[in-house]
CSV table of C-alpha atoms in Angstrom, one decimal:
chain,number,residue,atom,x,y,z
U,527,UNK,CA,5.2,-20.2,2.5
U,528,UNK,CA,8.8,-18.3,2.2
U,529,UNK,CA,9.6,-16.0,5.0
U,530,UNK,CA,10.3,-13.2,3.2
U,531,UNK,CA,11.4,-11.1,6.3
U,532,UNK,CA,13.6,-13.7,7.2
U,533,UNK,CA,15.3,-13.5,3.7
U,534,UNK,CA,15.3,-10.0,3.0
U,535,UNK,CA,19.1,-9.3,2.9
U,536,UNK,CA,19.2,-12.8,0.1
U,537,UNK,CA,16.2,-11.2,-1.9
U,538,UNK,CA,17.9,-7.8,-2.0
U,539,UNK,CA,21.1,-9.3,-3.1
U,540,UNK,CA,18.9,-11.7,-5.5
U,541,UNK,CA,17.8,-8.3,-6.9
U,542,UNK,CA,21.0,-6.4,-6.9
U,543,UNK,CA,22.4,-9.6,-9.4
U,544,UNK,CA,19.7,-9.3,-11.7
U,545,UNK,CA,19.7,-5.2,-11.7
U,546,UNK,CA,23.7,-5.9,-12.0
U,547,UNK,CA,23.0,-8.1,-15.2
U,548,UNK,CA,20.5,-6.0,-16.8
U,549,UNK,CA,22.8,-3.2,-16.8
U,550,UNK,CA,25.9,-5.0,-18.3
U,551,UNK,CA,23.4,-6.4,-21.0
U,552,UNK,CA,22.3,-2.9,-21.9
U,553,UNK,CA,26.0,-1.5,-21.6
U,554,UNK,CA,27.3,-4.2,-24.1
U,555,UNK,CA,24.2,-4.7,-26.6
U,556,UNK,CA,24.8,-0.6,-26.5
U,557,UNK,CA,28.3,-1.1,-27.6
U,558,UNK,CA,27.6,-3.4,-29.9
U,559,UNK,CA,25.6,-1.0,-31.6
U,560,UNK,CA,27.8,1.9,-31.6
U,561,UNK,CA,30.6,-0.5,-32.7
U,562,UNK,CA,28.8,-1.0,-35.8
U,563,UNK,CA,27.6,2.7,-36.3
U,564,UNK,CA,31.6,3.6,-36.3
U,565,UNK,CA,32.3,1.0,-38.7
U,566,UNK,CA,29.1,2.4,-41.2
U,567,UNK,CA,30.3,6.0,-40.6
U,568,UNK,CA,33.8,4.8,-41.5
U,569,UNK,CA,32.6,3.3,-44.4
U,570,UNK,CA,30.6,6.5,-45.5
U,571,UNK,CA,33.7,8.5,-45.5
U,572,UNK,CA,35.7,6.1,-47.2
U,573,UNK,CA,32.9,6.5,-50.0
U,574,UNK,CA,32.7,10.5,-49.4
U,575,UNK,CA,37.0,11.0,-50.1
U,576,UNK,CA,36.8,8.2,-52.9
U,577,UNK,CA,33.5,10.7,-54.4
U,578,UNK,CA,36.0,13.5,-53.9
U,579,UNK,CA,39.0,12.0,-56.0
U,580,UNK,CA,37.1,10.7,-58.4
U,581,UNK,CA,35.3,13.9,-59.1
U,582,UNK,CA,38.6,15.9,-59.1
U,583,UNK,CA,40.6,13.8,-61.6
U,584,UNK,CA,38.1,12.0,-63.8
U,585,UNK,CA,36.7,13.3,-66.7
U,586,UNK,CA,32.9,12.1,-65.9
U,587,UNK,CA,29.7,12.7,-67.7
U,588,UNK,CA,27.2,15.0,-66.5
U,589,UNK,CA,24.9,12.1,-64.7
U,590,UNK,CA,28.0,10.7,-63.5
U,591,UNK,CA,28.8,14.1,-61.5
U,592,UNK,CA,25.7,14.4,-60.2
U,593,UNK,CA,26.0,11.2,-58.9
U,594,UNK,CA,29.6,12.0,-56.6
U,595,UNK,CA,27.6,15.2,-55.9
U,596,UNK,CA,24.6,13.2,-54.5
U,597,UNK,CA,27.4,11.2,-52.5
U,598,UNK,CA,29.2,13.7,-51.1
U,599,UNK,CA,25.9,15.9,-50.3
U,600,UNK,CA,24.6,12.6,-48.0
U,601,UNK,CA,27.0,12.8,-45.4
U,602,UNK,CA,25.1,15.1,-43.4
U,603,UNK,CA,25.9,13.8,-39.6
U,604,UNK,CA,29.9,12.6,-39.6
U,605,UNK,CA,32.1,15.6,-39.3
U,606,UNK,CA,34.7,16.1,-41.7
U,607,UNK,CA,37.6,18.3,-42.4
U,608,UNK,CA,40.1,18.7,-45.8
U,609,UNK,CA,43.3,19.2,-45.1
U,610,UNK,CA,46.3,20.0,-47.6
U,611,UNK,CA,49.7,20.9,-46.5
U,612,UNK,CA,48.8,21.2,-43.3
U,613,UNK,CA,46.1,23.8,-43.9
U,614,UNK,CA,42.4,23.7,-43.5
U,615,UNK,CA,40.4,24.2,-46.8
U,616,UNK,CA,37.7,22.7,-46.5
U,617,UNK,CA,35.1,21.5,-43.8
U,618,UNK,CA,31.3,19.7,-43.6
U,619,UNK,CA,28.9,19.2,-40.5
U,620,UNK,CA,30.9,21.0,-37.8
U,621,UNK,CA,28.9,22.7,-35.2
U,622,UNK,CA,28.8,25.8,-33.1
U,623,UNK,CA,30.5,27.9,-36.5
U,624,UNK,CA,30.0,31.6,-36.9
U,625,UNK,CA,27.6,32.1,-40.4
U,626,UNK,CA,27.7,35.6,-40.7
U,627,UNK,CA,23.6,36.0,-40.3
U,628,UNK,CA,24.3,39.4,-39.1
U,629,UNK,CA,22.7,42.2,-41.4
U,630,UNK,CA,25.1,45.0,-42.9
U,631,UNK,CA,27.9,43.0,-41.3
U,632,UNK,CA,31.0,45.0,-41.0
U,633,UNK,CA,34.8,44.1,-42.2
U,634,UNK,CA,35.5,43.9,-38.4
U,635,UNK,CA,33.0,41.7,-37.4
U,636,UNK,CA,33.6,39.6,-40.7
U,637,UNK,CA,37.5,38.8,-39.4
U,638,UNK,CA,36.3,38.5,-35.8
U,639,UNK,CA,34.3,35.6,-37.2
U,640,UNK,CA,36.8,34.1,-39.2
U,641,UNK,CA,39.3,34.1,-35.8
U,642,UNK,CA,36.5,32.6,-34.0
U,643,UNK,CA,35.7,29.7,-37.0
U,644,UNK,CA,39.2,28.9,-37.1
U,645,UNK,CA,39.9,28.3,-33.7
U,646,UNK,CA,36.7,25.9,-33.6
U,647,UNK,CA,37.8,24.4,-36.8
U,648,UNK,CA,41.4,23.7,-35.1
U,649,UNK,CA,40.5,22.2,-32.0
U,650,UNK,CA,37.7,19.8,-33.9
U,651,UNK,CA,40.9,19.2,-35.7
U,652,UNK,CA,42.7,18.1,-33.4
U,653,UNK,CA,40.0,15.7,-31.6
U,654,UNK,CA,39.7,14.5,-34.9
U,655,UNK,CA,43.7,13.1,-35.4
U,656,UNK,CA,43.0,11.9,-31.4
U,657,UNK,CA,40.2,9.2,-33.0
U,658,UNK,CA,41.1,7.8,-36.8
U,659,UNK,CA,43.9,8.2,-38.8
U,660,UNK,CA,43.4,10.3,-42.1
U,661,UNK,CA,42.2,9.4,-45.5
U,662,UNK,CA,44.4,10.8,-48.3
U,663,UNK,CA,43.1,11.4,-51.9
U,664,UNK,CA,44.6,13.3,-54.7
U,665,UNK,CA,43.7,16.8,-56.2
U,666,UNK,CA,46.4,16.0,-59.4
U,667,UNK,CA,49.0,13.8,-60.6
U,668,UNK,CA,51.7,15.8,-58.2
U,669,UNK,CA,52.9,15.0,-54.8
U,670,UNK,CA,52.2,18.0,-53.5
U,671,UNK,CA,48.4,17.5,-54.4
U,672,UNK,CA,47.8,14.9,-52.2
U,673,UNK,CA,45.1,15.9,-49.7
U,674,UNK,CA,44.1,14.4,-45.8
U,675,UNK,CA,40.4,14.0,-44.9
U,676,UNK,CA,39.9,13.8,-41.2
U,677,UNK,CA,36.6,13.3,-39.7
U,678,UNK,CA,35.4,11.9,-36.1
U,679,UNK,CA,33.0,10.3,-34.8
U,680,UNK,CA,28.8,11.6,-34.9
U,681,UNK,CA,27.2,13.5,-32.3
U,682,UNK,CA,24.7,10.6,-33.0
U,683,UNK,CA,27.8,8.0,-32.3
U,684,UNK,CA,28.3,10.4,-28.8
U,685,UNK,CA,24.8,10.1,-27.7
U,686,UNK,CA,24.2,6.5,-28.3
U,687,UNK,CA,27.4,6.1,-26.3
U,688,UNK,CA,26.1,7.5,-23.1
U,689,UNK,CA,23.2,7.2,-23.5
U,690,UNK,CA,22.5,4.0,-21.6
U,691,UNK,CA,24.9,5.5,-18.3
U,692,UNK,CA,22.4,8.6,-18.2
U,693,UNK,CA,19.2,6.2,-18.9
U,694,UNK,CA,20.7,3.3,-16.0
U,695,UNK,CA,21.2,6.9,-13.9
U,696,UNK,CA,17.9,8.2,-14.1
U,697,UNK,CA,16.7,4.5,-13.0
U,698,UNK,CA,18.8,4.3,-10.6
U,699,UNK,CA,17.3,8.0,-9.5
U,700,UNK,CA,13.9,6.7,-9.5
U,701,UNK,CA,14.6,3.5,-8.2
U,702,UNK,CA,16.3,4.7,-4.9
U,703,UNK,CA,13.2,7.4,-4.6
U,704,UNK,CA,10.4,4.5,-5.1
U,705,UNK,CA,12.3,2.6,-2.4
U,706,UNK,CA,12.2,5.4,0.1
U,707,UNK,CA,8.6,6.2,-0.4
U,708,UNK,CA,7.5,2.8,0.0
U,709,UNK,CA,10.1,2.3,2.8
U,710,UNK,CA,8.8,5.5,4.7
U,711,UNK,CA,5.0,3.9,3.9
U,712,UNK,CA,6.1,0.7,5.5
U,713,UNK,CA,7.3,2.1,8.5
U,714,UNK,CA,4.8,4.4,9.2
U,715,UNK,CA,2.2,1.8,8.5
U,716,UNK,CA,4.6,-0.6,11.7
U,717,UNK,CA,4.4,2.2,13.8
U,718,UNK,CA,0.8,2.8,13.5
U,719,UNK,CA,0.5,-1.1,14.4
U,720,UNK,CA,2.5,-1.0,17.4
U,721,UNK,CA,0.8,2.2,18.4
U,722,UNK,CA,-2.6,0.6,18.3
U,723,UNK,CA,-1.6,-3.1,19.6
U,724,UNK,CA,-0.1,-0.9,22.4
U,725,UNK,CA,-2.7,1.3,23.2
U,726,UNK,CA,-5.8,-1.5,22.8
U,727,UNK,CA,-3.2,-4.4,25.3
U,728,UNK,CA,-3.0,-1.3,27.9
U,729,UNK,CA,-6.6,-0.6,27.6
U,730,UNK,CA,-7.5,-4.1,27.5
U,731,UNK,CA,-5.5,-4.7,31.0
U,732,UNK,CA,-7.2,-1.8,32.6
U,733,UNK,CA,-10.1,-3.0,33.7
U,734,UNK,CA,-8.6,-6.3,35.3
U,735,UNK,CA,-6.2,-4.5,37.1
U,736,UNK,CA,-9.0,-2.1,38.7
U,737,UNK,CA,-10.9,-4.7,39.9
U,738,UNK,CA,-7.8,-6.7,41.2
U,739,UNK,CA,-7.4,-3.5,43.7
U,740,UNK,CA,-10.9,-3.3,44.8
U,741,UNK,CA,-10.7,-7.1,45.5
U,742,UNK,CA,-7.4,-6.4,47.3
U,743,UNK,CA,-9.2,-3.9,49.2
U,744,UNK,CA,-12.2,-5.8,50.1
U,745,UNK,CA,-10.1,-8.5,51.5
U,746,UNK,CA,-6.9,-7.0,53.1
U,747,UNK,CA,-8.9,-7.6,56.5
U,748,UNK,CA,-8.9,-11.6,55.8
U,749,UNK,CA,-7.2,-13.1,58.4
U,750,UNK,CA,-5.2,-15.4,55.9
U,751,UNK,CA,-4.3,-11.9,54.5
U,752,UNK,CA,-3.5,-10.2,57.7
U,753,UNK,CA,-1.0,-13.1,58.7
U,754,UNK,CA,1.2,-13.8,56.1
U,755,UNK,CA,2.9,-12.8,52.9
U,756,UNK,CA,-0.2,-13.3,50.5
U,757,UNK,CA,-1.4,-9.9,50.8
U,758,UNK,CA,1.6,-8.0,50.3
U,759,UNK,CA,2.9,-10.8,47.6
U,760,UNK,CA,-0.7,-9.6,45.8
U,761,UNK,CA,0.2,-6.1,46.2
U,762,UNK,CA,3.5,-6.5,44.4
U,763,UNK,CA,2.1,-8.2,41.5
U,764,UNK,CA,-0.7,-6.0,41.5
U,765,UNK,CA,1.8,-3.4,40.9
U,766,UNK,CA,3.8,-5.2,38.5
U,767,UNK,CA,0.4,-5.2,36.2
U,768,UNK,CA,0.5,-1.6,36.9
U,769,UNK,CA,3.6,-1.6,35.6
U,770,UNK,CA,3.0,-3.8,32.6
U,771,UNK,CA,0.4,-1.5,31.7
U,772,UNK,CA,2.6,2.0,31.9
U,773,UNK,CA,4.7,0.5,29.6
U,774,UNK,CA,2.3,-0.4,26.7
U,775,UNK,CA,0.6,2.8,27.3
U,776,UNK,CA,3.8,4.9,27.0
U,777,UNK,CA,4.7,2.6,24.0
U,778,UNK,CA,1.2,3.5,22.3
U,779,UNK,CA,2.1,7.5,22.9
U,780,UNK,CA,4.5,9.9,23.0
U,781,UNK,CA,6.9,9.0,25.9
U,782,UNK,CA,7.5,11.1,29.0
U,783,UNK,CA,11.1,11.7,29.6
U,784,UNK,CA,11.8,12.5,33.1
U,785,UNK,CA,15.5,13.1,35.0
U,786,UNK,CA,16.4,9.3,36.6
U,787,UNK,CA,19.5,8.1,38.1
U,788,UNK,CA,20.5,5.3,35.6
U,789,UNK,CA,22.0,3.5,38.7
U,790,UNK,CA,19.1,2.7,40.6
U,791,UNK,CA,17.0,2.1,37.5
U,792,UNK,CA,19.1,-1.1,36.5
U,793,UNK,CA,19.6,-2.0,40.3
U,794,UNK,CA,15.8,-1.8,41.1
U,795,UNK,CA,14.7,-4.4,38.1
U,796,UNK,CA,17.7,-6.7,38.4
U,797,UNK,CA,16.8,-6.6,42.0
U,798,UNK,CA,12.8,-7.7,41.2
U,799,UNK,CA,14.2,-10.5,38.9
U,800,UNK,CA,16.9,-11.9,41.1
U,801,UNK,CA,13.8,-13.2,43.3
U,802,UNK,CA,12.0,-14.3,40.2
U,803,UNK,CA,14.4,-15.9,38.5
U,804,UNK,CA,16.5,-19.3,39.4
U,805,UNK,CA,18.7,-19.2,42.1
U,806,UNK,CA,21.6,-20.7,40.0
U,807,UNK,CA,22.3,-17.3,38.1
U,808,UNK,CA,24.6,-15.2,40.0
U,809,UNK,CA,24.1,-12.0,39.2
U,810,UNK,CA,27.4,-9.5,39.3
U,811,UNK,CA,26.5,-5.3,39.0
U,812,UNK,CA,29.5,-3.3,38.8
U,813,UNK,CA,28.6,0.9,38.6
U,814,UNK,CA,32.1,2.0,36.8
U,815,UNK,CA,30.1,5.4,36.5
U,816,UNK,CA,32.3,7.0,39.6
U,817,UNK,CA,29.2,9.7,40.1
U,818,UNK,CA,25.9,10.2,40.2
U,819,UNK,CA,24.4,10.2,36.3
U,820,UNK,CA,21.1,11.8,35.9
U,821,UNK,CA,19.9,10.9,32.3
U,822,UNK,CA,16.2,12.0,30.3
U,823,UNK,CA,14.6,9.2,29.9
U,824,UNK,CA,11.2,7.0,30.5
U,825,UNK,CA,11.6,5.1,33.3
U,826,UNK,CA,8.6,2.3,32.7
U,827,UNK,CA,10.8,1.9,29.1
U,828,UNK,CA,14.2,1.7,30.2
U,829,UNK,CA,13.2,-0.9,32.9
U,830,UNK,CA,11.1,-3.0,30.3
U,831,UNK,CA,14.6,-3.1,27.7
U,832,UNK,CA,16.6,-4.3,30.8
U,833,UNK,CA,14.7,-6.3,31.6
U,834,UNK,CA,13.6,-8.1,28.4
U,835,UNK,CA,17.6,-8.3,27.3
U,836,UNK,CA,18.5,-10.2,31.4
U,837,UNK,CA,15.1,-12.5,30.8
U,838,UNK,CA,17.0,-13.5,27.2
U,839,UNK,CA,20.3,-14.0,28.8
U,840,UNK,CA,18.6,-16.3,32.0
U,841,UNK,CA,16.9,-18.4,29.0
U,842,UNK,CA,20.1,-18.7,27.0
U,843,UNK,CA,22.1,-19.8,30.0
U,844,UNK,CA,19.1,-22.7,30.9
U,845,UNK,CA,18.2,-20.9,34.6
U,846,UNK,CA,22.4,-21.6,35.7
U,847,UNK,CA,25.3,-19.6,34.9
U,848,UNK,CA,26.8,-15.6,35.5
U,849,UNK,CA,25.1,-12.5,34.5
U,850,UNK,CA,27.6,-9.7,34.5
U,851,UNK,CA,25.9,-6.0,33.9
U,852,UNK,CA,28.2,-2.9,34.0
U,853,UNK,CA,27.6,0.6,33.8
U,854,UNK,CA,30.3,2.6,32.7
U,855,UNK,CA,30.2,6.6,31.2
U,856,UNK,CA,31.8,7.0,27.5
U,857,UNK,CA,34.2,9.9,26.6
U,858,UNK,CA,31.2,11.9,25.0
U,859,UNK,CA,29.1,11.8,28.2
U,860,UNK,CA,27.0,8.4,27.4
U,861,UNK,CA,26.1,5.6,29.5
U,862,UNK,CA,26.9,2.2,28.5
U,863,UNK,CA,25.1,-0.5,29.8
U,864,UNK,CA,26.6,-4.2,29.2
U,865,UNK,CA,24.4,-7.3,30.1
U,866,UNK,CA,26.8,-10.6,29.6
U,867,UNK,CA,25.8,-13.8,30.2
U,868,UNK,CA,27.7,-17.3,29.9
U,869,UNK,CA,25.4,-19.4,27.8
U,870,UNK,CA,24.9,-20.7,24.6
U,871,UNK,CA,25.7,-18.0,22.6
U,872,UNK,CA,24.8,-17.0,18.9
U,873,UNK,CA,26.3,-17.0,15.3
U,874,UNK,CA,26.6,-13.8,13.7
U,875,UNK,CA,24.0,-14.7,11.5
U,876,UNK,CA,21.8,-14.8,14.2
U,877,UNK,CA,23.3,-11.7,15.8
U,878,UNK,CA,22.4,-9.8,13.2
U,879,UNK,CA,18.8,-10.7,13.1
U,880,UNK,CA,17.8,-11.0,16.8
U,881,UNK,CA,16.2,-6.8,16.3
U,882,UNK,CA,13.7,-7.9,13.5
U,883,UNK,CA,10.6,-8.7,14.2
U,884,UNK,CA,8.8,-11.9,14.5
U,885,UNK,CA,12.6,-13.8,14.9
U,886,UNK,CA,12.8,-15.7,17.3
U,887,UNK,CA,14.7,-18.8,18.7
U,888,UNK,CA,12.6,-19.9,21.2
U,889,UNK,CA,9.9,-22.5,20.4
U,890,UNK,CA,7.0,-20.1,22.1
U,891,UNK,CA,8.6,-17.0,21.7
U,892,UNK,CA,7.0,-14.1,19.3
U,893,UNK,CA,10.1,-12.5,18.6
U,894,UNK,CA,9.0,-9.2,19.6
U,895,UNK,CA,10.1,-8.4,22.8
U,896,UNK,CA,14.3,-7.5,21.1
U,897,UNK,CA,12.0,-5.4,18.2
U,898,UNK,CA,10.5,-3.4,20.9
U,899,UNK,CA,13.8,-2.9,22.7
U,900,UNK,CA,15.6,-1.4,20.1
U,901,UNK,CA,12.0,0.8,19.5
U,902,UNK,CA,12.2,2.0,22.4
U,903,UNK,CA,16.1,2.7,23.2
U,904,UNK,CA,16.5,4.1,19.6
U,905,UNK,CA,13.5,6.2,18.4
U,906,UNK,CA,12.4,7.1,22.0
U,907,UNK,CA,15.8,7.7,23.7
U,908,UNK,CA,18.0,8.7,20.2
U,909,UNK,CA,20.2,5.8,21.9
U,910,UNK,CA,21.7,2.7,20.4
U,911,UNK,CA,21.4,-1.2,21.0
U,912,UNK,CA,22.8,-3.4,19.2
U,913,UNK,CA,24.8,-7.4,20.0
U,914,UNK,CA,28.3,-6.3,20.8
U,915,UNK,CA,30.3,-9.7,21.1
U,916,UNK,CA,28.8,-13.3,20.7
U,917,UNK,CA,30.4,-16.3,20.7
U,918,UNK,CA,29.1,-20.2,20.9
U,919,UNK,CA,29.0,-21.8,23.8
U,920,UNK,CA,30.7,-18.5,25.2
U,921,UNK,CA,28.0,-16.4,25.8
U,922,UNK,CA,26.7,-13.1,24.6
U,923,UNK,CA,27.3,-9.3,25.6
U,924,UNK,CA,24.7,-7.5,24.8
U,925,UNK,CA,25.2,-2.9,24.7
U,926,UNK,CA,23.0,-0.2,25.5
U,927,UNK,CA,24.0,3.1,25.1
U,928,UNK,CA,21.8,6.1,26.2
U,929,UNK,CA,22.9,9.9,25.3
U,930,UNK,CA,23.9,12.2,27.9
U,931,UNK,CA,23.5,15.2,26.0
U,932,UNK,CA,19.8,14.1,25.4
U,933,UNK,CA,18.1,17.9,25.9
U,934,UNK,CA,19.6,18.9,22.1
U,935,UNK,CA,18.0,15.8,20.5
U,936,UNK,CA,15.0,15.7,22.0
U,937,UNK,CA,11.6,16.5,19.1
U,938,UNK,CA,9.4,19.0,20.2
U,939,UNK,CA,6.1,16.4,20.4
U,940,UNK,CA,8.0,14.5,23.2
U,941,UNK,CA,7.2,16.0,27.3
U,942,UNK,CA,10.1,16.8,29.4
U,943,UNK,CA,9.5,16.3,33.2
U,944,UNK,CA,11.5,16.6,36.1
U,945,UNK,CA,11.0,14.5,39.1
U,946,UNK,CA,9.6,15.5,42.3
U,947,UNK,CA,10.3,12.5,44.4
């Protein structure tokens, strides 16, 4: 079976070809067509100024005229104006001219019509010498009656020459729309499916984790318990299902913001994986903040991103190498958080796929745990993640950045809570 997620950027340039080629096939069979509509029209009035001549110099029959007359009369769509010294005489099919309809029309409104029809007569003049060169024909034997017929092309030639712009427009229009409707759709049906996986995985771990602390309970007064480590080491992972649990359920709601310093969230989970994770990573936290940053944010989801990203980064380097993590304040009032490790690094290929869901690289991994990351930083937070340098066998930096200015962004559904402790 294709991956079709995995593929989406070739599909959508597979599809962008083939929308490309349809439209230069409908451009081009379109100017095909007008090509040969000018060259019929062209023709007609060829056969229009010829019907002219012939009926002003021959001496023709009475079926004879009728028949010029019946050639002349069927030019009915190309515009066409008789010219003779330079003067307009005579004109046939040009639009938007005054026709005197008025009733009892006066001698003023009769000349204001005439100044109007010849300055519309002109100017199609002139658009007319802009596309084909004039036919001449002869009135008389003389010189001087020698005649120009200028004409242009049909509004029908104009229409059919746009036409396919306005129609590869309007699918364009309707095109872009169908793709954000079914876009929204598909995103609204994800987030109803990480809502409920969220909500039923926190509801599901419940009920273990309460009878976990009755059972601690019931034997804290072992004397196993009471001597060593084992107690407290079950408290502590006790709490870290606890914890587990927060975050799925603040996943499968609306997320609590509350004011934490961003300092000791990252120092309190790096500190609970340095003992979890090999000794052979040396871990290096530098705070470049300078002050004490108080940011909005959900703690249980913040800690989860971190996290998930320094787990990656322990995996990528095979349990040995140097994880650097900096915190440093951005011109704008930001935080950026950096977490760079030394090991295998990623093409940009990869790097540019590592957010969607269901990658992975790992031969047990779900490829879900980035997804949720970039969930949580940038439609809960209004923050950005993203891979900001990656190189093979280099290692890979990976960037958080959380607003400062949070308190202006923030929707309305979403609780705001200070902290009491």
């Amino acid at each position: 079976m294709f991956d079709t997620y995995t593929y989406k950027s070739q599909y959508k340039i597979v599809i962008l070809v083939i929308a490309l080629c349809i439209a230069g096939f409908s451009l081009f069979y379109t100017d095909h067509l007008v090509r040969q509509l000018a060259s019929r029209e062209k023709k007609m009035i060829l056969i229009y100024a010829n019907a002219l001549e012939t009926m002003a110099n021959a001496s023709i029959d009475d079926d004879q005229t009728f028949l010029l007359q019946e050639i002349i009369t069927a030019n009915n769509s190309v515009p066409v104006i008789l010219v003779k010294n330079d003067k307009i005489i005579d004109h046939k099919n040009i639009s938007g001219l005054s026709h005197y309809q008025k009733k009892n029309i006066t001698k003023q409104d009769s000349i204001q019509d005439s100044i109007y029809n010849h300055k519309i007569l002109q100017e199609e003049l002139i658009l007319m010498k802009s596309q084909y060169k004039p036919i001449e024909v002869k009135f008389g034997k003389k010189i001087t009656d020698t005649n120009q017929v200028y004409y242009r092309d049909s509004d029908i030639l104009y229409q059919l020459r746009y036409y396919p712009y306005l129609q590869l427009m309007v699918i364009g229009v309707f095109g872009g729309m169908t793709y954000l409707v079914f876009s929204s759709a598909r995103r609204a049906e994800q987030n109803r499916v990480w809502v409920g996986l969220a909500k039923e995985t926190a509801h599901q771990l419940a009920t273990p984790i309460s009878a976990l602390s009755e059972w601690l309970e019931y034997l804290k007064d072992e004397p196993a318990l009471k001597d060593g480590n084992i107690g407290l080491e079950m408290k502590k992972d006790l709490l870290r299902l606890e914890t587990v649990t927060a975050r799925f359920s603040n996943i499968g709601s609306e997320p609590i913001l509350v004011q934490e310093d961003i300092y000791f969230i990252v120092l309190g989970i790096t500190n609970y994986l340095k003992r979890r994770v090999s000794d052979k990573v040396i871990w290096d936290i530098k705070n470049y903040l300078g002050r004490k940053v108080i940011l909005l944010m959900n703690r249980h989801l913040i800690e989860w991103v971190i996290e998930n990203i320094c787990k990656n980064a322990v995996d990528a380097m095979s349990a040995k190498g140097n994880l650097f993590i900096s915190l440093s304040e951005l011109p704008e009032g930001d935080v950026c958080i950096e977490i760079r490790d030394t090991g295998k690094g990623m093409t940009k290929q990869v790097a540019k796929q590592v957010f969607s869901p269901g990658f992975t690289t790992k031969k047990r991994g779900w490829g879900l745990g980035l997804t949720l990351a970039k969930r949580i930083v940038e439609n809960y937070h209004k923050g950005k993640i993203f891979v900001h340098h990656s190189e093979i066998n280099e290692g890979t930096t990976f960037r958080i950045i959380l607003r400062g200015n949070l308190e202006n962004l923030i929707p309305q559904n979403i609780v705001l809570q200070k902290r009491e402790d």
